XYZ file of C-alpha atoms in Angstrom:
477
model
C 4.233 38.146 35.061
C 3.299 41.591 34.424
C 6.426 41.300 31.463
C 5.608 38.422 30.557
C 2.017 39.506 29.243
C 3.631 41.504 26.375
C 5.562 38.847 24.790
C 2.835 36.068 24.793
C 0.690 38.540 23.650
C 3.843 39.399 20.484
C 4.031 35.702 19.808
C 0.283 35.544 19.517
C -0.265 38.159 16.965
C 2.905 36.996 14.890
C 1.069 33.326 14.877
C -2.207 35.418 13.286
C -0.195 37.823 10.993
C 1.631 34.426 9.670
C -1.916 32.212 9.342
C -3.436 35.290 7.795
C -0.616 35.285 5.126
C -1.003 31.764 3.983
C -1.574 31.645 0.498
C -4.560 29.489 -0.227
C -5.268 28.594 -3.654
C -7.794 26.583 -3.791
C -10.406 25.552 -0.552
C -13.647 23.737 -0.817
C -15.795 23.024 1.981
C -19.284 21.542 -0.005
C -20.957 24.716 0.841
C -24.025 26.572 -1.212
C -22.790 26.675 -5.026
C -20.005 23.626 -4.837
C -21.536 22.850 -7.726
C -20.709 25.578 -9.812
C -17.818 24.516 -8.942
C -17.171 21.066 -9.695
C -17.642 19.342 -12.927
C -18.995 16.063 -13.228
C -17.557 13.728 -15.634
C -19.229 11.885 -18.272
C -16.569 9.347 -18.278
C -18.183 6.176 -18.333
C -21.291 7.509 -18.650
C -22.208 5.740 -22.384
C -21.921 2.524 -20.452
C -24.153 3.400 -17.958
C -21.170 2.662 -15.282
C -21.018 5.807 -13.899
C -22.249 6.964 -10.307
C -23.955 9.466 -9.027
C -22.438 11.891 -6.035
C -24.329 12.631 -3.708
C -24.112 16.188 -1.236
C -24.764 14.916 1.995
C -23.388 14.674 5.353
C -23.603 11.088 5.513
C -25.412 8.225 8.109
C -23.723 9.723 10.905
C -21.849 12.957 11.491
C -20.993 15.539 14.281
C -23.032 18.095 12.416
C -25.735 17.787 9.953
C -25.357 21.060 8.099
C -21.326 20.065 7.573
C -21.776 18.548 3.880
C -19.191 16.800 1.530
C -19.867 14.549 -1.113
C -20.519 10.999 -1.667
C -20.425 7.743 -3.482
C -23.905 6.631 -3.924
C -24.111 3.538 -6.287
C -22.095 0.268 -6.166
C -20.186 -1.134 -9.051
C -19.566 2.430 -10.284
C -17.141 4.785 -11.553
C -16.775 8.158 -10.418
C -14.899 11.205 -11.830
C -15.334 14.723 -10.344
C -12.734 17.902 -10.437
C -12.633 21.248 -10.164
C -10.407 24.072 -11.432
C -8.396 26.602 -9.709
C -5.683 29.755 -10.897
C -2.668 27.993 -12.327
C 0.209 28.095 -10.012
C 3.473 26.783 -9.146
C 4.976 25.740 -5.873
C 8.669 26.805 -6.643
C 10.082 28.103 -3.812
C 7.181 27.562 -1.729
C 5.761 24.715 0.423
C 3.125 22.681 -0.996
C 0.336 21.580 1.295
C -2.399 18.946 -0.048
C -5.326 17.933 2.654
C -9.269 17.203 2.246
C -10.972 14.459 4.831
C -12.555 11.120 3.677
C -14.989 8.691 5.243
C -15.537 5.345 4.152
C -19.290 4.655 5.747
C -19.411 1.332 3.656
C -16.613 -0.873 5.619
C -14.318 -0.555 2.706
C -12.682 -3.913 2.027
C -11.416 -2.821 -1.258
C -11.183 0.788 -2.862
C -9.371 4.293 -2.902
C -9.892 7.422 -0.805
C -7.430 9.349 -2.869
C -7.417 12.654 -4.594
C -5.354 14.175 -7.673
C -3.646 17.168 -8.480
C -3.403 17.279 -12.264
C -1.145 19.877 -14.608
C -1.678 21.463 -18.032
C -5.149 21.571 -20.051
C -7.830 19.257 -18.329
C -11.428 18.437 -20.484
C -13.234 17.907 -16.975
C -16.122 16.698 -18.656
C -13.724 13.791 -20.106
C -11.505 13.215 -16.952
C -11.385 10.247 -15.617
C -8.989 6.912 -15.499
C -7.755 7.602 -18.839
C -6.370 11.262 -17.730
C -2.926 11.637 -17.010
C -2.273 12.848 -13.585
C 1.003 14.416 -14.944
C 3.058 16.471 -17.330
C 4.848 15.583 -20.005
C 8.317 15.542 -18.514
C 10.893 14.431 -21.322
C 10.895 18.357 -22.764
C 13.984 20.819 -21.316
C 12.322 24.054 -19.992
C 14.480 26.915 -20.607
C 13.448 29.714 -18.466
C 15.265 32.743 -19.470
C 14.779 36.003 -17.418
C 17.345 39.198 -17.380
C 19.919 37.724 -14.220
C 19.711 33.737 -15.057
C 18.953 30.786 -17.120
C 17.715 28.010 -15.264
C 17.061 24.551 -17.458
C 15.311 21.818 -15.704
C 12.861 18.861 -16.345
C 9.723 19.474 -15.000
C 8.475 17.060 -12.619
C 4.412 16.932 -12.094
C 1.382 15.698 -10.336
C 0.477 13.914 -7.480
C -1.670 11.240 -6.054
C -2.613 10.711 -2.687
C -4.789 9.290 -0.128
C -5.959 6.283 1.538
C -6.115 2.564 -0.441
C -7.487 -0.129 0.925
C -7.724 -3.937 -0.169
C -7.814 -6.891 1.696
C -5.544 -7.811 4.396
C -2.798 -7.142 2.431
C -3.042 -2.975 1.457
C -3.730 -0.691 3.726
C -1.773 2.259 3.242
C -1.403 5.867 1.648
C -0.400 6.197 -1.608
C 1.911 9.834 -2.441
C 2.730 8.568 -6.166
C 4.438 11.630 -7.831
C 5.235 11.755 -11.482
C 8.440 12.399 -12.764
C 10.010 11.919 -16.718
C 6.658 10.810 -17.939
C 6.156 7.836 -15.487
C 4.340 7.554 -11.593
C 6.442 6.483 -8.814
C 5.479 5.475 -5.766
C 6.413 6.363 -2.158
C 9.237 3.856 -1.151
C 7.830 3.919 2.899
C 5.229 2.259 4.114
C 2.296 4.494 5.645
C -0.815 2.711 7.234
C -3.625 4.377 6.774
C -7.077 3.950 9.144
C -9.784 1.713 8.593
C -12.966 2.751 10.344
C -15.842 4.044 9.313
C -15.263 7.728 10.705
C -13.854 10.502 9.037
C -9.893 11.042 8.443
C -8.116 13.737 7.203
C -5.081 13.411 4.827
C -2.134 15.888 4.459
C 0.967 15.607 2.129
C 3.225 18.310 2.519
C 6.204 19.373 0.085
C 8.769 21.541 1.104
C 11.219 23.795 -1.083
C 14.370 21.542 0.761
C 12.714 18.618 -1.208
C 11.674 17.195 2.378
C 8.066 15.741 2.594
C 5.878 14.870 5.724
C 2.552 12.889 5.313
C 0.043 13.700 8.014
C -3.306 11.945 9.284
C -5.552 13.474 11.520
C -3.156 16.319 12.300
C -0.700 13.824 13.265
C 2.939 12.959 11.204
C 2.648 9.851 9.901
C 5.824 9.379 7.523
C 8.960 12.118 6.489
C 11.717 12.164 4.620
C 12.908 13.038 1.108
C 12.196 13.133 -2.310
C 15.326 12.273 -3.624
C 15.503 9.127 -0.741
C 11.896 7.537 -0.444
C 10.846 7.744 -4.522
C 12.968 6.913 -7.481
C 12.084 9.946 -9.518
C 15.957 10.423 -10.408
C 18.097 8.006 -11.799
C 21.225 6.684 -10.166
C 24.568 8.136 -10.865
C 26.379 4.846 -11.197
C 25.179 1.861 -12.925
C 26.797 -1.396 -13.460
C 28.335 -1.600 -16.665
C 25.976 -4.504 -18.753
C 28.628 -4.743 -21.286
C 31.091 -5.931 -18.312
C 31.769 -9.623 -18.087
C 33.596 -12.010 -15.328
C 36.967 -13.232 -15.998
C 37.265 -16.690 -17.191
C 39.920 -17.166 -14.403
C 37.931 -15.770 -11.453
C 36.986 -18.339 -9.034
C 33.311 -17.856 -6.813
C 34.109 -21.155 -5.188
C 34.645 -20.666 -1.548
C 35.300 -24.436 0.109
C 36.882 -27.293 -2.450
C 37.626 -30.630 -1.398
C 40.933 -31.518 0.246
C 42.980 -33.268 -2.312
C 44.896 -34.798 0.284
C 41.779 -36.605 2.163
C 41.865 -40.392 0.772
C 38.876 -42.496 0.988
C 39.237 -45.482 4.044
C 40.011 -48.983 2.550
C 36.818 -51.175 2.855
C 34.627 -47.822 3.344
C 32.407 -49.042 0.567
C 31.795 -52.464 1.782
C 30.057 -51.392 4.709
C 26.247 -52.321 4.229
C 23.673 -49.756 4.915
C 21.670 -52.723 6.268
C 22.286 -55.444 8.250
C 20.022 -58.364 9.681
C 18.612 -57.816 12.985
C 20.272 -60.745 15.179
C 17.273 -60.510 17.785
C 14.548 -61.217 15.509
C 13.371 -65.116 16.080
C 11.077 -67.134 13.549
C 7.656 -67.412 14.560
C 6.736 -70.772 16.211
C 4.130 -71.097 13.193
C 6.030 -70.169 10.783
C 5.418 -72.986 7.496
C 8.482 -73.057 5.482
C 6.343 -75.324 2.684
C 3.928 -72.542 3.015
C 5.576 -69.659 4.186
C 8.890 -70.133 1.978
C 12.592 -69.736 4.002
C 12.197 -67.797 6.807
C 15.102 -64.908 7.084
C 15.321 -62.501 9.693
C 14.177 -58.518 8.753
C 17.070 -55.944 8.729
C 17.692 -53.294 10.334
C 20.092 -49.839 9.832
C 23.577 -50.472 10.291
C 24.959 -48.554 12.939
C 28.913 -48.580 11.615
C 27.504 -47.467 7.852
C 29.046 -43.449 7.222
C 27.192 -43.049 4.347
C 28.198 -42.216 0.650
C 31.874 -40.657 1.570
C 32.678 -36.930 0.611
C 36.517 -35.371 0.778
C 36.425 -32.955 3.416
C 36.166 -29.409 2.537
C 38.894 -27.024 2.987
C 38.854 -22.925 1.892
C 39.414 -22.458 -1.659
C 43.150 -20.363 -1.624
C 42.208 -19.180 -5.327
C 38.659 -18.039 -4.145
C 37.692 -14.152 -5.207
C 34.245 -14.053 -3.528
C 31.479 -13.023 -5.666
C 32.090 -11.243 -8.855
C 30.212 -8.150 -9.691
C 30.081 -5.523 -12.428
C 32.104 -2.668 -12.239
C 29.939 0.681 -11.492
C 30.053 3.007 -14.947
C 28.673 6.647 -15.458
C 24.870 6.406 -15.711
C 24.148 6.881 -19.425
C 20.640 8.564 -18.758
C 22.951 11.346 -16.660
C 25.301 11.464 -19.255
C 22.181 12.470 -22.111
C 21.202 14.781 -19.645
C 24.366 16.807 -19.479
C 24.604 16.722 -23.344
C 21.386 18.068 -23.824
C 22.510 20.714 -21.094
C 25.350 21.628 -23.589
C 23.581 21.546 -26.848
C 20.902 24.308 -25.504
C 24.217 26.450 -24.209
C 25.481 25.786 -27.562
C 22.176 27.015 -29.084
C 21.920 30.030 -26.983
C 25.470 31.063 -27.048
C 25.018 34.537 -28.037
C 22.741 35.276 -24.961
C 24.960 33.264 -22.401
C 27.716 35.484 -24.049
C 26.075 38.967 -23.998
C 24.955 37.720 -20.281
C 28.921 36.867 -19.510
C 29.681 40.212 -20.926
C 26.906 41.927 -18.793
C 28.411 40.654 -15.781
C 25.052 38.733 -14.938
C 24.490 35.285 -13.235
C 23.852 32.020 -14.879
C 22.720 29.707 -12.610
C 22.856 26.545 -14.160
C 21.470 23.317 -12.485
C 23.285 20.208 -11.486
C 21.674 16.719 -12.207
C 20.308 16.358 -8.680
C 17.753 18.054 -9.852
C 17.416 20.989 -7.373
C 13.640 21.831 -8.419
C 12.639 17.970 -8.366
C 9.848 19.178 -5.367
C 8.278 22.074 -8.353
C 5.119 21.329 -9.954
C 4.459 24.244 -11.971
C 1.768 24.059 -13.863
C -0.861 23.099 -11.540
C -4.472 23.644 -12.419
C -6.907 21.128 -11.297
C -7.512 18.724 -8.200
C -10.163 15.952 -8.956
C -11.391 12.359 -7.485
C -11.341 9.768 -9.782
C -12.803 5.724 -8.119
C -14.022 2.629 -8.757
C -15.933 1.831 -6.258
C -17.595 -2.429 -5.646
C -19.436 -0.824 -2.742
C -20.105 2.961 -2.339
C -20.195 5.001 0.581
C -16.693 6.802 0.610
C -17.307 10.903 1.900
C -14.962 13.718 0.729
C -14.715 16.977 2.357
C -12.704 19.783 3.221
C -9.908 20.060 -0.082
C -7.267 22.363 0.916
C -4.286 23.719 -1.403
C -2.317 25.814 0.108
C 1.664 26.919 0.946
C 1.425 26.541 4.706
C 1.257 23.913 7.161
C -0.415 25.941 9.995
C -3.280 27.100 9.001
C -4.151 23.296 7.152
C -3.914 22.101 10.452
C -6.273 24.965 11.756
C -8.816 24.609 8.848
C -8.739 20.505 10.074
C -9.099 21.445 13.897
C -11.872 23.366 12.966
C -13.555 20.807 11.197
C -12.949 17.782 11.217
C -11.688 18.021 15.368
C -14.253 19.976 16.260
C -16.922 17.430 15.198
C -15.245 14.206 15.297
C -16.421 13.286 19.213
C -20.014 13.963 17.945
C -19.864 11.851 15.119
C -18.010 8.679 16.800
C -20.761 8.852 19.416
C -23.230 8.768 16.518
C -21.754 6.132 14.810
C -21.889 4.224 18.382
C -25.757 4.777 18.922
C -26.379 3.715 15.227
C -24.006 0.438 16.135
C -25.779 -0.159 19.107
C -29.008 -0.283 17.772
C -27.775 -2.549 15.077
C -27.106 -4.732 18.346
C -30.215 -4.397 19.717
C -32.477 -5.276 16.544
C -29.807 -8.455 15.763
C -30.719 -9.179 19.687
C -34.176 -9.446 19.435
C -34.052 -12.071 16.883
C -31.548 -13.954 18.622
C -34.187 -15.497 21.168
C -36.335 -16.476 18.460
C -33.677 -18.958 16.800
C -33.081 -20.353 20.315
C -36.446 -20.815 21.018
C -36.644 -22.739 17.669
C -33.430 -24.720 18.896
C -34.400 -25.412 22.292
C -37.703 -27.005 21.023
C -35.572 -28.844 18.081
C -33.582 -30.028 21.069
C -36.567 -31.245 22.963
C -38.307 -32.996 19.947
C -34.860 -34.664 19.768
C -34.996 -35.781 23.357
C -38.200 -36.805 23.069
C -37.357 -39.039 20.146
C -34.727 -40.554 21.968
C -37.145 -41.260 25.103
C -39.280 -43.146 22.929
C -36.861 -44.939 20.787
C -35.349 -45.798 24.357
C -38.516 -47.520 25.603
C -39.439 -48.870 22.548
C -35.764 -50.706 22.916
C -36.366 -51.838 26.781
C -40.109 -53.243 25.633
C -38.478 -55.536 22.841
C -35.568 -56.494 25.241
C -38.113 -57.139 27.729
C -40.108 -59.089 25.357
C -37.284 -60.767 23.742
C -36.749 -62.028 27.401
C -39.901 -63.426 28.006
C -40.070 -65.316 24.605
C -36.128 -66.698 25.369
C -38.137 -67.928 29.299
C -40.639 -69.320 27.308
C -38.547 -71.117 25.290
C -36.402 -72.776 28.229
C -39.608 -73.368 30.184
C -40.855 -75.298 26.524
C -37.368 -77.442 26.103
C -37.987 -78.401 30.007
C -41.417 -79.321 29.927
């Protein structure tokens, strides 16, 4: 055991040394001076259809002091965003996380956040504001041992959406050539009215994993779950099918004759049970003739039988052709060589690398001009809580900074959420007895109106009685 001490104790510190080494770039917890720190947007603001945020810990939380910020108005836009060091993610893992909490029931809204590229006006941002880069320019990154030429793929949007009965999932829409694609997989998201906490993370293998409350939700890849690339193959729309080429599977057997006399089989025929009626008035009544009835030996309107087509081909389809967007790709690969011939030769002649890319797209995971991170709603009723924004390049410590928040407190604030539910219970109780005192005597008057109407009935039956006796008594006197 004695040995044993030693190692644990190795493993421990290397687990500290690697947490302390996380790079984080940008981490906002709603302390003192998050304002400084966040610019409001006046994005909507001329039409007086912007809300106000409010710093607050909400109706119910595990810890008062524990502050994000909040939607306070319905009906209302809301823009917010802060700044942070430029950075890019090549080569590194990209981690995304902050908590939400939608106090209002949310029946139909967004709990997500942005990560935005390039020059922001914050005091402008808002629905308008591209959550991107502009993708369709070649980036030729020359350094003294390689040239690497890539598009570069941008932002990201991600969180919680909710509407209806029909979305309730967590959107990771990544942009890519100018245009937002969305994740492929579907990933639930929760519902309550408690806090959650959201994670994307982006790996340098182009492997993703989406997290919620610590927990892996979704994986996979970027090149398999969004269509950010386009497909190698096509099918050629210039192709067309054969005039010869036969889709028909079955025909009908040329050999199968129609039965003599099948068409003079009625459908109907008269029912030979049916019997005029004993009253039945022919001068009135016309001729009586009997009703019919379905004819048991009738086939129907008579088809050939079927038989497998020997010229059938099965379904045509195009032929598959070189994708022509991969094909301008690779040409604008070879005009920039072509342009910077003299330094790929001088390079050659150096004896130094050029490390060209393929059209997979090796860097498709790099976002490298990221700057700002900002929450932009519409919200029909406010409520929705943000806390806790995390960007950083490792996994582990996201998931400590969450157990130290959010899963330290979230015990304390579901059993505060319960007492405030079960006082809504009790005060919805008390008024309950009220309405069925109100029913009960409803129910009585009702009863009592039927007592009376009841005797009231008997008395005139009674008297209608005596006046009938009187009668009989008159008719034998």
């Amino acid at each position: 055991m004695a040995k044993l001490l030693p190692s644990i104790v190795s493993l421990i510190l290397i687990g500290l040394v690697a947490i302390a080494s996380a790079a984080v770039i940008f981490e906002e917890r709603f302390d003192d001076g998050w304002e400084k720190r966040w610019v409001k947007s006046e994005w909507k603001k001329d039409d007086k259809s912007a809300g106000e945020w409010n710093h607050t810990s909400g109706n119910w939380s595990g810890d008062a002091n524990d502050k994000g910020i909040q939607t306070s108005e319905d009906y209302r836009f809301y823009a917010i965003s802060a700044e942070f060091p430029e950075f890019s993610n090549k080569d590194k893992t990209l981690v995304f996380q902050f908590s939400v909490k939608h106090e209002q029931k949310l029946d139909c809204g967004g709990g997500y956040m942005k990560l935005l590229s390039g020059d922001v006006d914050q005091k402008k941002f808002g629905g308008d504001t591209p959550y991107r880069y502009i993708t369709y320019l070649v980036s030729i990154t020359i350094s003294a041992s390689s040239t690497n030429i890539f598009f570069l793929p941008c932002n990201i949007m991600f969180g919680p959406d909710i509407c209806g009965y029909s979305t309730k999932k967590v959107h990771a829409i990544l942009t890519y050539n100018d245009a937002n694609h969305l994740i492929k997989k579907d990933v639930p998201c929760e519902t309550d009215q408690l806090t959650h906490v959201y994670t994307f993370v982006l790996r340098p293998d182009a492997t993703y994993s989406i997290l919620i409350d610590n927990v892996e939700k979704q994986t996979g890849s970027l090149y398999s779950d969004w269509d950010l690339l386009p497909p190698k193959k096509i099918k050629d729309p210039s192709a067309k099918k054969p005039e010869d080429w036969d889709e028909q599977e079955y025909i009908s057997d040329p050999e199968d004759k129609k039965p003599d006399g099948y068409d003079d089989i009625p459908k109907e025929i008269p029912d030979t049970d049916a019997k005029k009626p004993e009253d039945w008035d022919e001068e009135e009544d016309g001729e009586w003739t009997a009703p019919t009835i379905p004819n048991p030996e009738y086939m129907g309107e008579w088809k050939p039988k079927q038989i497998k087509n020997p010229n059938y081909k099965g379904k045509w389809e195009a032929p598959e052709i070189d994708n022509p967007a991969q094909l301008c790709v690779r040409f604008v690969w070879i005009l920039t060589l072509r342009l910077n011939m003299l330094f790929l030769c001088s390079c050659i002649n150096s004896h130094e690398t050029i490390a060209l890319q393929d059209t997979d797209d090796s860097e498709l995971y790099v976002f490298p001009k990221l700057k700002y991170v900002g929450v932009e709603l519409w919200q029909v009723k406010s409520g929705s809580l943000f806390d806790n924004v995390l960007i950083c390049d490792d996994p582990d410590y996201a998931k400590k900074l969450a157990d130290e928040t959010w899963g330290k407190f979230k015990d304390a604030e579901k059993a505060a959420f319960d007492e405030i539910e079960k006082k809504k219970e009790e005060e919805e109780s008390k008024d309950a007895p009220a309405e069925t005192d109100a029913e009960d005597e409803a129910e009585e008057d009702e009863v009592d109106e039927s007592d009376t109407k009841s005797k009231t009935e008997a008395k005139s039956e009674v008297s209608e009685e005596t006046s009938e006796k009187d009668a009989t008594a008159h008719d034998e006197l």
